Short mmCIF file of C-alpha atoms and ligand atoms in Angstrom, two decimals:
data_model
loop_
_atom_site.label_atom_id
_atom_site.label_comp_id
_atom_site.label_asym_id
_atom_site.label_seq_id
_atom_site.Cartn_x
_atom_site.Cartn_y
_atom_site.Cartn_z
CA MET A 1 166.80 -25.97 -16.81
CA SER A 2 164.05 -27.67 -14.41
CA VAL A 3 161.31 -29.85 -15.62
CA ILE A 4 157.93 -28.68 -13.60
CA PRO A 5 156.08 -31.72 -12.80
CA HIS A 6 152.42 -32.10 -12.69
CA LEU A 7 150.78 -32.73 -8.73
CA ILE A 8 148.49 -36.31 -9.15
CA ASN A 9 146.90 -38.15 -6.88
CA GLY A 10 148.93 -36.32 -4.04
CA GLU A 11 152.57 -36.93 -6.37
CA LEU A 12 154.57 -35.22 -8.41
CA VAL A 13 154.28 -36.65 -11.76
CA THR A 14 157.21 -36.23 -14.84
CA GLU A 15 155.82 -36.77 -18.19
CA ASN A 16 158.19 -36.62 -21.21
CA GLY A 17 156.44 -35.78 -24.42
CA ARG A 18 155.36 -32.12 -25.56
CA ALA A 19 156.54 -29.32 -23.66
CA VAL A 20 157.19 -25.30 -23.63
CA ASP A 21 159.57 -23.11 -22.40
CA VAL A 22 158.56 -21.12 -19.27
CA PHE A 23 160.81 -17.66 -19.12
CA ASN A 24 161.79 -15.59 -16.92
CA PRO A 25 160.43 -12.21 -18.17
CA SER A 26 163.00 -9.66 -17.05
CA THR A 27 165.69 -11.33 -18.02
CA GLY A 28 164.37 -12.67 -21.58
CA GLN A 29 165.70 -16.80 -20.80
CA ALA A 30 163.97 -19.60 -20.63
CA ILE A 31 164.10 -21.08 -16.87
CA HIS A 32 161.88 -23.87 -17.00
CA LYS A 33 160.75 -27.42 -19.32
CA LEU A 34 156.71 -27.56 -18.68
CA PRO A 35 155.01 -30.85 -19.59
CA LEU A 36 151.88 -30.58 -21.83
CA ALA A 37 149.47 -33.11 -20.32
CA THR A 38 148.01 -35.78 -22.82
CA ARG A 39 144.40 -36.74 -22.21
CA GLU A 40 145.64 -40.27 -20.69
CA THR A 41 147.54 -37.85 -17.99
CA ILE A 42 144.16 -35.84 -17.52
CA GLN A 43 142.77 -39.22 -17.18
CA HIS A 44 144.83 -40.30 -14.41
CA ALA A 45 143.60 -36.78 -12.94
CA ILE A 46 140.28 -37.34 -12.59
CA ASP A 47 140.69 -40.93 -12.08
CA ALA A 48 142.10 -39.97 -8.67
CA ALA A 49 139.31 -37.53 -8.18
CA LYS A 50 136.83 -39.48 -8.47
CA ALA A 51 138.28 -42.32 -6.39
CA ALA A 52 138.39 -40.13 -3.77
CA PHE A 53 135.36 -37.79 -3.68
CA PRO A 54 133.42 -40.52 -1.55
CA ALA A 55 135.34 -40.24 1.34
CA TRP A 56 135.94 -36.99 1.29
CA ARG A 57 132.11 -35.89 0.55
CA ASN A 58 130.99 -37.66 3.57
CA THR A 59 133.96 -35.76 5.30
CA PRO A 60 132.33 -33.57 8.12
CA PRO A 61 132.44 -30.07 6.79
CA ALA A 62 134.16 -28.83 10.23
CA LYS A 63 137.19 -31.29 9.14
CA ARG A 64 137.53 -30.04 5.71
CA ALA A 65 137.14 -26.43 7.37
CA GLN A 66 140.41 -27.22 9.65
CA VAL A 67 142.83 -28.10 6.44
CA MET A 68 142.07 -24.44 5.28
CA PHE A 69 142.72 -23.16 8.59
CA ARG A 70 145.94 -25.29 7.95
CA PHE A 71 146.26 -24.10 4.57
CA LYS A 72 146.38 -20.14 5.43
CA GLN A 73 148.87 -20.59 7.83
CA LEU A 74 150.88 -22.25 5.42
CA LEU A 75 150.19 -19.53 2.69
CA GLU A 76 151.39 -16.88 5.39
CA GLN A 77 154.44 -18.61 6.36
CA ASN A 78 155.60 -19.53 2.85
CA GLU A 79 154.82 -15.74 1.32
CA ALA A 80 158.04 -14.43 0.36
CA ARG A 81 158.94 -17.66 -1.65
CA ILE A 82 155.39 -17.73 -3.09
CA SER A 83 156.06 -13.82 -4.44
CA GLN A 84 159.33 -14.70 -5.69
CA LEU A 85 158.02 -17.79 -7.88
CA ILE A 86 155.29 -15.14 -9.23
CA SER A 87 157.64 -12.51 -9.76
CA GLU A 88 160.05 -14.41 -11.61
CA GLU A 89 157.65 -15.91 -13.98
CA HIS A 90 155.10 -13.08 -14.26
CA GLY A 91 157.33 -10.31 -14.14
CA LYS A 92 154.92 -8.26 -11.66
CA THR A 93 157.02 -6.46 -8.88
CA LEU A 94 157.46 -8.63 -5.30
CA GLU A 95 155.37 -6.11 -3.28
CA ASP A 96 152.19 -6.73 -6.08
CA ALA A 97 152.71 -10.66 -6.20
CA ALA A 98 152.35 -10.67 -2.55
CA GLY A 99 149.48 -8.21 -2.95
CA GLU A 100 148.11 -10.95 -4.90
CA LEU A 101 148.70 -13.93 -2.25
CA LYS A 102 146.97 -11.79 0.52
CA ARG A 103 143.71 -11.46 -1.87
CA GLY A 104 144.21 -15.27 -2.39
CA ILE A 105 144.17 -15.84 1.30
CA GLU A 106 141.18 -14.15 1.76
CA ASN A 107 139.45 -16.94 -0.19
CA VAL A 108 141.17 -19.13 1.90
CA GLU A 109 139.34 -17.92 5.10
CA PHE A 110 136.42 -17.53 3.96
CA ALA A 111 136.53 -21.34 2.76
CA CYS A 112 137.29 -21.58 6.54
CA ALA A 113 133.83 -20.98 7.07
CA ALA A 114 132.15 -24.22 5.33
CA PRO A 115 129.78 -25.73 8.50
CA GLU A 116 127.86 -22.04 8.27
CA ILE A 117 128.06 -21.55 4.58
CA LEU A 118 126.86 -24.77 4.23
CA LYS A 119 124.09 -24.54 6.04
CA GLY A 120 121.06 -25.51 4.39
CA GLU A 121 117.35 -24.22 4.62
CA TYR A 122 115.22 -25.27 6.86
CA SER A 123 111.38 -25.54 7.49
CA ARG A 124 108.71 -26.86 10.19
CA ASN A 125 105.61 -28.31 9.44
CA VAL A 126 104.87 -26.63 5.50
CA GLY A 127 101.82 -29.37 6.29
CA PRO A 128 100.40 -31.44 9.02
CA ASN A 129 103.77 -33.34 10.86
CA ILE A 130 105.53 -32.18 7.43
CA ASP A 131 109.18 -30.37 7.63
CA ALA A 132 111.24 -29.55 4.27
CA TRP A 133 114.56 -28.21 4.19
CA SER A 134 117.21 -27.73 1.15
CA ASP A 135 120.18 -29.13 1.40
CA PHE A 136 123.48 -27.93 -0.67
CA GLN A 137 125.33 -31.05 -1.92
CA PRO A 138 128.64 -31.36 -3.72
CA LEU A 139 128.90 -31.58 -7.05
CA GLY A 140 131.71 -34.62 -7.57
CA VAL A 141 134.83 -33.64 -9.69
CA VAL A 142 134.92 -30.08 -10.48
CA ALA A 143 137.89 -28.22 -12.73
CA GLY A 144 139.47 -24.87 -13.11
CA ILE A 145 141.55 -23.21 -16.17
CA THR A 146 143.72 -20.09 -15.13
CA PRO A 147 145.50 -17.02 -16.74
CA PHE A 148 148.44 -15.84 -16.42
CA ASN A 149 148.08 -12.81 -14.73
CA PHE A 150 147.24 -14.16 -11.28
CA PRO A 151 148.81 -16.99 -10.88
CA ALA A 152 148.23 -17.34 -7.39
CA MET A 153 145.27 -15.36 -6.47
CA VAL A 154 142.91 -16.42 -9.14
CA PRO A 155 143.37 -20.13 -8.34
CA LEU A 156 142.30 -19.87 -4.68
CA TRP A 157 139.42 -18.09 -5.74
CA MET A 158 138.30 -21.66 -7.21
CA TYR A 159 139.74 -24.77 -5.57
CA PRO A 160 139.35 -23.83 -1.56
CA LEU A 161 135.71 -23.11 -1.74
CA ALA A 162 135.15 -25.94 -4.30
CA ILE A 163 137.18 -28.29 -2.35
CA VAL A 164 135.47 -27.40 0.87
CA CYS A 165 132.39 -27.68 -0.32
CA GLY A 166 133.35 -31.37 -0.88
CA ASN A 167 133.95 -31.87 -4.59
CA CYS A 168 137.65 -32.87 -5.85
CA PHE A 169 139.09 -30.20 -8.06
CA ILE A 170 141.37 -30.32 -10.93
CA LEU A 171 143.65 -27.45 -11.89
CA LYS A 172 144.86 -26.67 -15.11
CA PRO A 173 147.00 -23.34 -14.81
CA SER A 174 148.17 -21.12 -17.08
CA GLU A 175 151.25 -22.66 -19.24
CA ARG A 176 153.12 -19.31 -18.76
CA ASP A 177 153.80 -19.00 -14.74
CA PRO A 178 153.15 -22.07 -13.03
CA SER A 179 155.29 -22.56 -10.21
CA SER A 180 153.93 -20.77 -7.56
CA THR A 181 150.56 -22.42 -8.62
CA LEU A 182 152.11 -25.65 -8.03
CA LEU A 183 153.48 -24.81 -4.89
CA ILE A 184 150.57 -23.84 -3.40
CA ALA A 185 148.80 -27.12 -4.44
CA GLN A 186 151.55 -28.69 -2.45
CA LEU A 187 150.87 -26.74 0.79
CA LEU A 188 147.45 -27.48 0.68
CA ILE A 189 148.37 -31.15 0.71
CA GLU A 190 150.98 -30.61 3.72
CA ALA A 191 147.79 -28.82 5.09
CA GLY A 192 146.42 -32.51 5.55
CA LEU A 193 143.95 -32.53 1.91
CA PRO A 194 143.73 -36.45 1.00
CA LYS A 195 145.56 -37.74 -2.07
CA GLY A 196 143.56 -36.83 -5.27
CA VAL A 197 141.39 -33.91 -3.54
CA LEU A 198 142.90 -31.53 -5.70
CA SER A 199 145.19 -32.10 -8.76
CA VAL A 200 147.67 -29.75 -10.89
CA VAL A 201 147.99 -30.48 -14.89
CA HIS A 202 149.75 -28.45 -16.71
CA GLY A 203 148.86 -28.45 -20.59
CA ASP A 204 147.35 -26.04 -23.50
CA LYS A 205 144.09 -26.78 -25.37
CA THR A 206 144.58 -30.66 -25.65
CA ALA A 207 144.55 -30.92 -21.60
CA VAL A 208 141.30 -28.28 -21.52
CA ASP A 209 139.51 -30.22 -24.06
CA ALA A 210 140.24 -33.40 -22.41
CA LEU A 211 138.33 -31.50 -19.50
CA ILE A 212 135.75 -30.36 -21.09
CA GLU A 213 134.64 -33.76 -23.12
CA ALA A 214 135.03 -35.85 -19.62
CA PRO A 215 131.23 -36.98 -18.38
CA GLU A 216 133.30 -37.13 -14.97
CA VAL A 217 133.45 -33.46 -14.69
CA LYS A 218 130.98 -31.76 -13.60
CA ALA A 219 131.58 -28.05 -13.35
CA LEU A 220 134.13 -25.79 -15.07
CA SER A 221 135.71 -22.81 -13.85
CA PHE A 222 137.92 -20.38 -16.30
CA VAL A 223 139.50 -17.10 -15.89
CA GLY A 224 141.36 -16.03 -19.19
CA SER A 225 140.82 -14.02 -22.59
CA THR A 226 137.30 -13.83 -23.95
CA PRO A 227 137.47 -15.54 -26.81
CA ILE A 228 138.68 -18.84 -25.16
CA ALA A 229 135.76 -18.34 -22.40
CA GLU A 230 133.50 -18.36 -24.95
CA TYR A 231 134.40 -21.17 -26.16
CA ILE A 232 134.70 -23.23 -22.88
CA TYR A 233 131.16 -21.54 -21.80
CA ALA A 234 130.00 -23.52 -25.10
CA GLU A 235 131.55 -26.56 -25.07
CA GLY A 236 130.97 -27.26 -21.35
CA THR A 237 127.63 -26.31 -21.14
CA LYS A 238 126.79 -28.02 -24.73
CA ARG A 239 127.92 -31.23 -22.66
CA GLY A 240 125.56 -30.16 -19.70
CA LYS A 241 127.95 -28.95 -17.14
CA ARG A 242 127.45 -26.21 -15.54
CA VAL A 243 129.93 -23.48 -16.45
CA GLN A 244 131.43 -19.81 -15.15
CA ALA A 245 133.83 -18.45 -17.70
CA LEU A 246 135.57 -14.93 -17.17
CA GLY A 247 136.62 -13.44 -19.97
CA GLY A 248 138.54 -9.79 -20.96
CA ALA A 249 137.97 -6.07 -20.09
CA LYS A 250 138.36 -3.04 -21.28
CA ASN A 251 137.40 -0.50 -18.15
CA HIS A 252 136.58 3.16 -18.15
CA ALA A 253 137.21 5.55 -14.89
CA VAL A 254 134.80 8.47 -15.65
CA LEU A 255 136.78 11.89 -14.10
CA MET A 256 134.08 14.55 -13.29
CA PRO A 257 134.81 18.04 -13.45
CA ASP A 258 134.13 18.35 -9.66
CA ALA A 259 136.64 14.99 -8.93
CA ASP A 260 140.00 15.37 -6.50
CA LEU A 261 142.17 15.14 -9.38
CA ASP A 262 145.59 14.89 -7.32
CA ASN A 263 143.53 11.91 -5.48
CA ALA A 264 142.45 11.14 -8.88
CA VAL A 265 145.89 11.03 -10.63
CA SER A 266 147.48 9.05 -7.93
CA ALA A 267 144.83 6.25 -8.38
CA LEU A 268 144.84 6.03 -11.91
CA MET A 269 148.80 5.63 -11.87
CA GLY A 270 147.93 2.61 -10.22
CA ALA A 271 145.41 1.06 -11.75
CA ALA A 272 146.73 1.71 -15.25
CA TYR A 273 150.56 1.14 -14.73
CA GLY A 274 150.23 -1.47 -12.34
CA SER A 275 150.99 -4.96 -12.91
CA CYS A 276 152.36 -3.25 -16.50
CA GLY A 277 148.42 -3.08 -17.18
CA GLU A 278 148.18 -7.29 -16.79
CA ARG A 279 144.66 -7.71 -14.83
CA CYS A 280 141.33 -7.92 -15.29
CA MET A 281 140.13 -4.93 -13.61
CA ALA A 282 143.27 -2.36 -14.71
CA ILE A 283 141.82 0.65 -16.07
CA SER A 284 142.73 1.53 -19.83
CA VAL A 285 140.46 4.37 -20.35
CA ALA A 286 140.05 7.51 -19.00
CA VAL A 287 136.49 9.17 -20.03
CA CYS A 288 137.16 12.92 -19.27
CA VAL A 289 133.77 15.29 -18.80
CA GLY A 290 135.44 18.30 -20.49
CA ASP A 291 138.05 19.37 -21.95
CA GLN A 292 139.31 21.23 -18.97
CA VAL A 293 139.77 18.17 -17.13
CA ALA A 294 141.10 16.22 -19.80
CA ASP A 295 143.73 19.17 -19.90
CA ALA A 296 144.67 18.78 -16.54
CA LEU A 297 144.40 15.49 -16.30
CA VAL A 298 147.45 14.99 -18.74
CA ALA A 299 149.58 17.53 -17.37
CA LYS A 300 149.56 15.39 -14.17
CA LEU A 301 149.88 12.24 -15.49
CA VAL A 302 152.77 13.39 -17.84
CA PRO A 303 155.51 13.57 -15.28
CA GLN A 304 154.33 10.74 -13.32
CA ILE A 305 154.45 8.12 -16.22
CA LYS A 306 157.96 9.52 -17.25
CA ALA A 307 159.01 8.61 -14.09
CA LEU A 308 157.75 5.15 -13.39
CA LYS A 309 160.59 3.12 -11.55
CA ILE A 310 160.86 -0.12 -14.23
CA GLY A 311 163.11 -3.07 -13.65
CA ALA A 312 163.57 -7.04 -12.77
CA GLY A 313 160.08 -7.80 -10.78
CA THR A 314 162.31 -9.59 -8.38
CA SER A 315 164.43 -5.91 -7.35
CA CYS A 316 162.79 -4.20 -4.49
CA GLY A 317 161.10 -0.60 -5.01
CA LEU A 318 159.88 -0.67 -8.39
CA ASP A 319 156.27 0.25 -9.94
CA MET A 320 156.37 -1.77 -12.83
CA GLY A 321 158.29 -5.02 -14.16
CA PRO A 322 157.90 -6.43 -17.76
CA LEU A 323 155.39 -7.80 -19.83
CA VAL A 324 154.94 -11.52 -19.57
CA THR A 325 156.58 -13.13 -22.88
CA GLY A 326 158.30 -11.36 -25.26
CA GLN A 327 155.17 -11.95 -27.63
CA ALA A 328 152.76 -10.07 -25.26
CA ARG A 329 155.17 -7.32 -25.40
CA ASP A 330 155.15 -7.08 -28.87
CA LYS A 331 151.58 -7.28 -29.43
CA VAL A 332 151.08 -4.29 -26.97
CA SER A 333 153.62 -2.52 -28.43
CA GLY A 334 151.73 -3.19 -32.00
CA TYR A 335 148.81 -1.27 -30.75
CA VAL A 336 150.71 1.68 -29.75
CA ASP A 337 151.79 1.84 -33.43
CA ASP A 338 148.11 1.54 -34.60
CA GLY A 339 147.17 3.77 -32.03
CA VAL A 340 149.39 6.21 -33.99
CA ALA A 341 148.27 5.63 -37.32
CA ALA A 342 144.57 5.91 -36.39
CA GLY A 343 145.19 9.66 -35.30
CA ALA A 344 145.65 9.40 -31.48
CA THR A 345 147.75 11.37 -29.74
CA LEU A 346 150.58 10.05 -28.12
CA VAL A 347 151.61 11.93 -25.35
CA VAL A 348 153.96 9.52 -23.21
CA ASP A 349 155.55 6.94 -25.62
CA GLY A 350 157.49 3.62 -23.82
CA ARG A 351 158.15 1.53 -26.58
CA GLY A 352 161.73 0.77 -27.00
CA LEU A 353 162.76 1.21 -23.46
CA SER A 354 165.90 -1.14 -22.42
CA ILE A 355 166.73 -1.57 -19.00
CA PRO A 356 170.69 -1.80 -18.21
CA GLY A 357 171.47 -4.87 -16.75
CA ASN A 358 168.34 -6.88 -18.10
CA GLU A 359 168.77 -5.59 -21.79
CA ASP A 360 166.51 -9.00 -23.01
CA GLY A 361 163.57 -8.78 -20.88
CA PHE A 362 159.65 -8.13 -22.44
CA PHE A 363 160.27 -4.29 -20.74
CA LEU A 364 157.53 -1.50 -22.50
CA GLY A 365 157.43 1.73 -21.14
CA GLY A 366 154.29 3.53 -19.48
CA CYS A 367 152.62 4.76 -22.61
CA LEU A 368 149.70 7.42 -22.82
CA PHE A 369 147.52 8.29 -25.28
CA ASP A 370 144.80 11.54 -26.08
CA ASN A 371 142.13 12.11 -28.29
CA VAL A 372 141.25 8.81 -28.14
CA THR A 373 137.68 7.70 -30.09
CA PRO A 374 135.59 5.26 -30.24
CA GLU A 375 135.66 3.60 -33.53
CA MET A 376 139.52 2.95 -33.29
CA ARG A 377 140.92 -0.52 -31.94
CA ILE A 378 143.08 1.01 -28.98
CA TYR A 379 139.72 2.09 -27.60
CA LYS A 380 137.57 -1.39 -28.62
CA GLU A 381 140.10 -3.79 -28.01
CA GLU A 382 141.43 -5.22 -24.71
CA ILE A 383 145.39 -4.33 -24.83
CA PHE A 384 146.30 -5.36 -21.60
CA GLY A 385 149.04 -3.29 -21.34
CA PRO A 386 150.64 -0.28 -19.78
CA VAL A 387 148.31 1.77 -22.28
CA LEU A 388 146.01 4.61 -21.01
CA CYS A 389 143.93 6.08 -23.62
CA VAL A 390 141.73 9.50 -22.92
CA VAL A 391 138.67 9.79 -24.23
CA ARG A 392 136.66 13.12 -24.11
CA VAL A 393 133.26 13.37 -23.87
CA ASN A 394 130.93 16.44 -22.67
CA SER A 395 128.77 15.12 -20.16
CA LEU A 396 128.37 12.15 -17.83
CA GLU A 397 125.26 10.91 -19.50
CA GLU A 398 127.78 11.04 -22.63
CA ALA A 399 130.54 9.02 -20.51
CA MET A 400 128.06 6.24 -19.67
CA LYS A 401 126.80 5.39 -23.07
CA LEU A 402 130.04 5.17 -24.41
CA ILE A 403 130.53 2.42 -20.90
CA ASN A 404 127.49 1.08 -21.68
CA ASP A 405 128.10 0.46 -25.66
CA HIS A 406 131.21 -1.21 -24.98
CA GLU A 407 131.05 -5.05 -25.37
CA TYR A 408 132.90 -5.75 -22.28
CA GLY A 409 131.58 -5.05 -18.60
CA ASN A 410 133.77 -5.89 -16.10
CA GLY A 411 135.12 -3.08 -13.95
CA THR A 412 134.19 0.67 -14.00
CA CYS A 413 134.58 3.64 -11.54
CA ILE A 414 133.87 7.25 -11.51
CA PHE A 415 135.76 10.07 -9.65
CA THR A 416 133.03 12.77 -8.42
CA ARG A 417 132.00 14.54 -5.17
CA ASP A 418 128.37 14.27 -6.42
CA GLY A 419 126.14 12.31 -4.85
CA GLU A 420 123.99 12.48 -7.53
CA ALA A 421 126.38 12.01 -10.18
CA ALA A 422 127.88 8.57 -8.76
CA ARG A 423 123.97 6.71 -7.69
CA LEU A 424 123.36 7.43 -11.24
CA PHE A 425 126.40 6.21 -12.44
CA CYS A 426 126.18 3.09 -10.02
CA ASP A 427 121.74 2.77 -10.74
CA GLU A 428 122.73 2.71 -14.60
CA ILE A 429 126.11 1.75 -15.78
CA GLU A 430 126.08 -1.82 -17.32
CA VAL A 431 129.17 -3.00 -15.67
CA GLY A 432 129.35 -6.13 -13.45
CA MET A 433 131.59 -4.36 -10.43
CA VAL A 434 131.42 -0.50 -9.83
CA GLY A 435 133.62 1.75 -7.93
CA VAL A 436 132.96 5.61 -6.51
CA ASN A 437 136.48 6.98 -6.09
CA VAL A 438 137.84 3.34 -5.64
CA PRO A 439 139.98 2.20 -9.20
CA LEU A 440 139.90 -1.46 -8.75
CA PRO A 441 137.04 -2.21 -6.86
CA VAL A 442 137.73 -5.98 -6.60
CA PRO A 443 135.03 -7.41 -4.21
CA VAL A 444 136.38 -8.92 -0.66
CA ALA A 445 136.00 -12.43 -0.36
CA TYR A 446 132.78 -12.67 0.92
CA HIS A 447 131.44 -10.89 -1.88
CA SER A 448 131.38 -12.15 -5.19
CA PHE A 449 133.50 -11.08 -8.28
CA GLY A 450 131.97 -10.78 -12.17
CA GLY A 451 131.83 -8.85 -15.25
CA TRP A 452 128.29 -8.38 -16.95
CA LYS A 453 128.34 -8.51 -21.07
CA ARG A 454 130.87 -10.07 -22.65
CA SER A 455 133.02 -10.24 -19.66
CA LEU A 456 131.51 -13.12 -17.92
CA PHE A 457 129.45 -16.30 -19.66
CA GLY A 458 127.34 -18.01 -17.10
CA ASP A 459 124.85 -17.04 -14.56
CA LEU A 460 127.01 -17.34 -11.27
CA HIS A 461 129.88 -14.81 -10.25
CA ALA A 462 133.33 -16.09 -9.02
CA TYR A 463 133.95 -17.08 -5.37
CA GLY A 464 131.88 -15.78 -2.25
CA PRO A 465 128.54 -16.25 -1.78
CA ASP A 466 127.72 -17.39 -5.74
CA GLY A 467 130.94 -19.61 -5.68
CA VAL A 468 129.33 -21.51 -2.96
CA ARG A 469 126.03 -22.01 -5.13
CA PHE A 470 127.87 -22.93 -8.08
CA TYR A 471 129.97 -25.35 -6.25
CA THR A 472 126.80 -27.38 -4.58
CA ARG A 473 123.55 -28.37 -5.75
CA ARG A 474 120.59 -27.55 -3.63
CA LYS A 475 118.51 -30.75 -2.62
CA ALA A 476 115.02 -30.09 -1.68
CA ILE A 477 113.61 -32.58 0.85
CA THR A 478 109.96 -32.64 2.12
CA GLN A 479 109.64 -35.32 5.19
CA ARG A 480 106.50 -36.72 7.12
CA TRP A 481 106.47 -38.53 9.95
CA PRO A 482 103.01 -39.54 10.87
CA GLN A 483 102.01 -40.29 14.44
CA ARG A 484 101.09 -43.22 15.36
CA ALA A 485 97.14 -43.41 15.76
CA SER A 486 96.72 -41.28 12.82
CA HIS A 487 95.21 -42.78 9.11
CA GLU A 488 95.86 -40.51 5.98
CA ALA A 489 93.20 -41.25 3.22
CA SER A 490 94.46 -41.60 -0.41
CA GLN A 491 95.07 -37.75 -1.70
CA PHE A 492 94.40 -37.23 -5.49
CA ALA A 493 94.60 -33.86 -5.82
CA PHE A 494 97.39 -31.86 -6.04
CA PRO A 495 99.24 -31.91 -2.64
CA SER A 496 98.32 -28.53 -0.86
CA LEU A 497 97.32 -26.59 2.39
P1 LIG B 1 144.49 -16.98 -21.79
O1 LIG B 1 142.66 -17.47 -22.30
O2 LIG B 1 144.92 -16.86 -23.72
O3 LIG B 1 144.50 -18.22 -21.23
C1 LIG B 1 143.57 -18.42 -19.71
C2 LIG B 1 143.79 -20.13 -20.11
O4 LIG B 1 142.91 -20.54 -20.83
C3 LIG B 1 145.04 -20.73 -19.73
O5 LIG B 1 145.17 -21.55 -18.83
C4 LIG B 1 145.69 -21.19 -21.22
O6 LIG B 1 146.35 -22.29 -21.26
C5 LIG B 1 144.23 -21.95 -21.67
N1 LIG B 1 144.07 -21.87 -22.63
C6 LIG B 1 144.46 -20.51 -24.03
N2 LIG B 1 144.53 -21.27 -25.08
C7 LIG B 1 143.24 -22.33 -25.47
C8 LIG B 1 142.31 -22.76 -26.09
N3 LIG B 1 142.57 -22.43 -27.27
N4 LIG B 1 141.48 -23.81 -25.97
C9 LIG B 1 141.34 -23.75 -24.91
N5 LIG B 1 142.33 -23.16 -23.33
C10 LIG B 1 143.03 -22.36 -23.94
O7 LIG B 1 144.37 -15.64 -20.80
P2 LIG B 1 145.93 -15.44 -20.69
O8 LIG B 1 146.63 -14.43 -21.81
O9 LIG B 1 146.61 -16.35 -19.78
O10 LIG B 1 145.05 -14.22 -19.62
C11 LIG B 1 144.83 -12.69 -19.80
C12 LIG B 1 143.11 -12.78 -20.09
O11 LIG B 1 142.31 -13.29 -18.73
C13 LIG B 1 143.00 -11.15 -19.98
O12 LIG B 1 142.37 -10.93 -21.32
C14 LIG B 1 142.33 -10.66 -18.89
O13 LIG B 1 141.05 -9.83 -19.12
C15 LIG B 1 141.34 -11.88 -18.73
N6 LIG B 1 140.96 -12.08 -17.08
C16 LIG B 1 140.33 -12.26 -16.82
C17 LIG B 1 139.80 -11.84 -15.29
C18 LIG B 1 138.40 -11.94 -14.81
O14 LIG B 1 137.62 -12.56 -13.98
N7 LIG B 1 137.51 -11.57 -15.94
C19 LIG B 1 140.65 -12.35 -14.22
C20 LIG B 1 142.28 -12.29 -15.25
C21 LIG B 1 142.59 -12.29 -16.27
#
């Protein structure tokens, strides 16, 4: 079993001490050992970042962008290799892995526009001979902590932008599927990034706490579950750091009586069961307005869920792979047991699925519940697996109240042909990302990504324009060059025109 190293100051570093196994979820076998960084290892990465910062900060943005152009090329050239690594450790299909990489590359493309996005704001003649401008300067050493479900894309939401803005970055990826994340970081070094500007350290709470507590780390970007997001936000902001912490989700799709049901069903199949439901934007609740819609939806979904092609993620042409760990599979199965006990109708039961040749893999078939009600745990909590819950309501207003009352507010969508209903939904829904006949409304890289309520702690969303503001701080400069002949008398009143 190979040992996965850290990447610190441009070098691969191995560490003896605490370690965990990394599994191939399709076979159920441990395939790598992963060291868990000590506080000293984290400090080593911080010291390297601190040393690299002065030169990197002063490197012209256009030069920083050139590194990103080369990085984009390397990512594209290595797509197959990266997708294979993602699929081997996460379990998602190769096509899905390639899709997440492409969405990650979009963020590198956005970062290539560094000279444009870092332009300040300028006003001439704000007073006699006085010009004023705002400059957007890097913060220094910043860190990111990322989840298992997008080992390529979510880190790429963070460090290309942070780095192109002139910061040095320390990434603590998920301990469950770190290999693709590490390879991608190595490609950025190969693209010409100076040593120390990006380090990757593996670890658990010890590593994260060391990053939170280090005074040199000026900002933290986190993506993961809500309890950890809340913890990192509270501990980071208490220490005066800038924090954006994106958390969990429970995304509802509303199906109106006038929806194009066949298209809505195709969209829901991908949004609920793609990546085994392990997406923060996965649709896990279908809210049907009227029993007729619900009956028709369930009738159309059942055969498609039963026909899902499930197997090892690395095989071609599949719809769904396994869940990421045995523990995750058992947790999701436990939710299905709980839904049955609470009285929901289990229409399709995916428990106990065994894949010939991969009997020890962490597989679970697609599950569908009907007649789910808001007090059930399967409705309230994030399941993060291939389980779709159908909730029946009588009106759009009732559907919207349900969504607005839920603790999470990451994504949602409405399927309808009615512009008035869609407009009302977009205006009044308490959710950060909204789709109209679009099931997974993940914003493109030149917009920004983030939920509302307990799906995001912090003020600025991830990547795009909000990302630039997050990774820079504004300096307002007011400058006067008096004309040589003039003499200004002292002025004791507050300066005004
Ligand atoms: P997680 O919260 O378990 O782990 C995320 C990161 O936090 C990992 O790097 C992990 O090592 C670290 N961590 C775990 N426990 C910690 C602790 N006690 N103290 C400090 N750090 C700790 O999340 P996960 O299981 O890897 O990912 C799935 C979750 O992420 C889901 O809830 C999903 O909705 C969420 N997610 C949200 C978004 C979003 O944009 N809102 C995107 C992707 C995933």
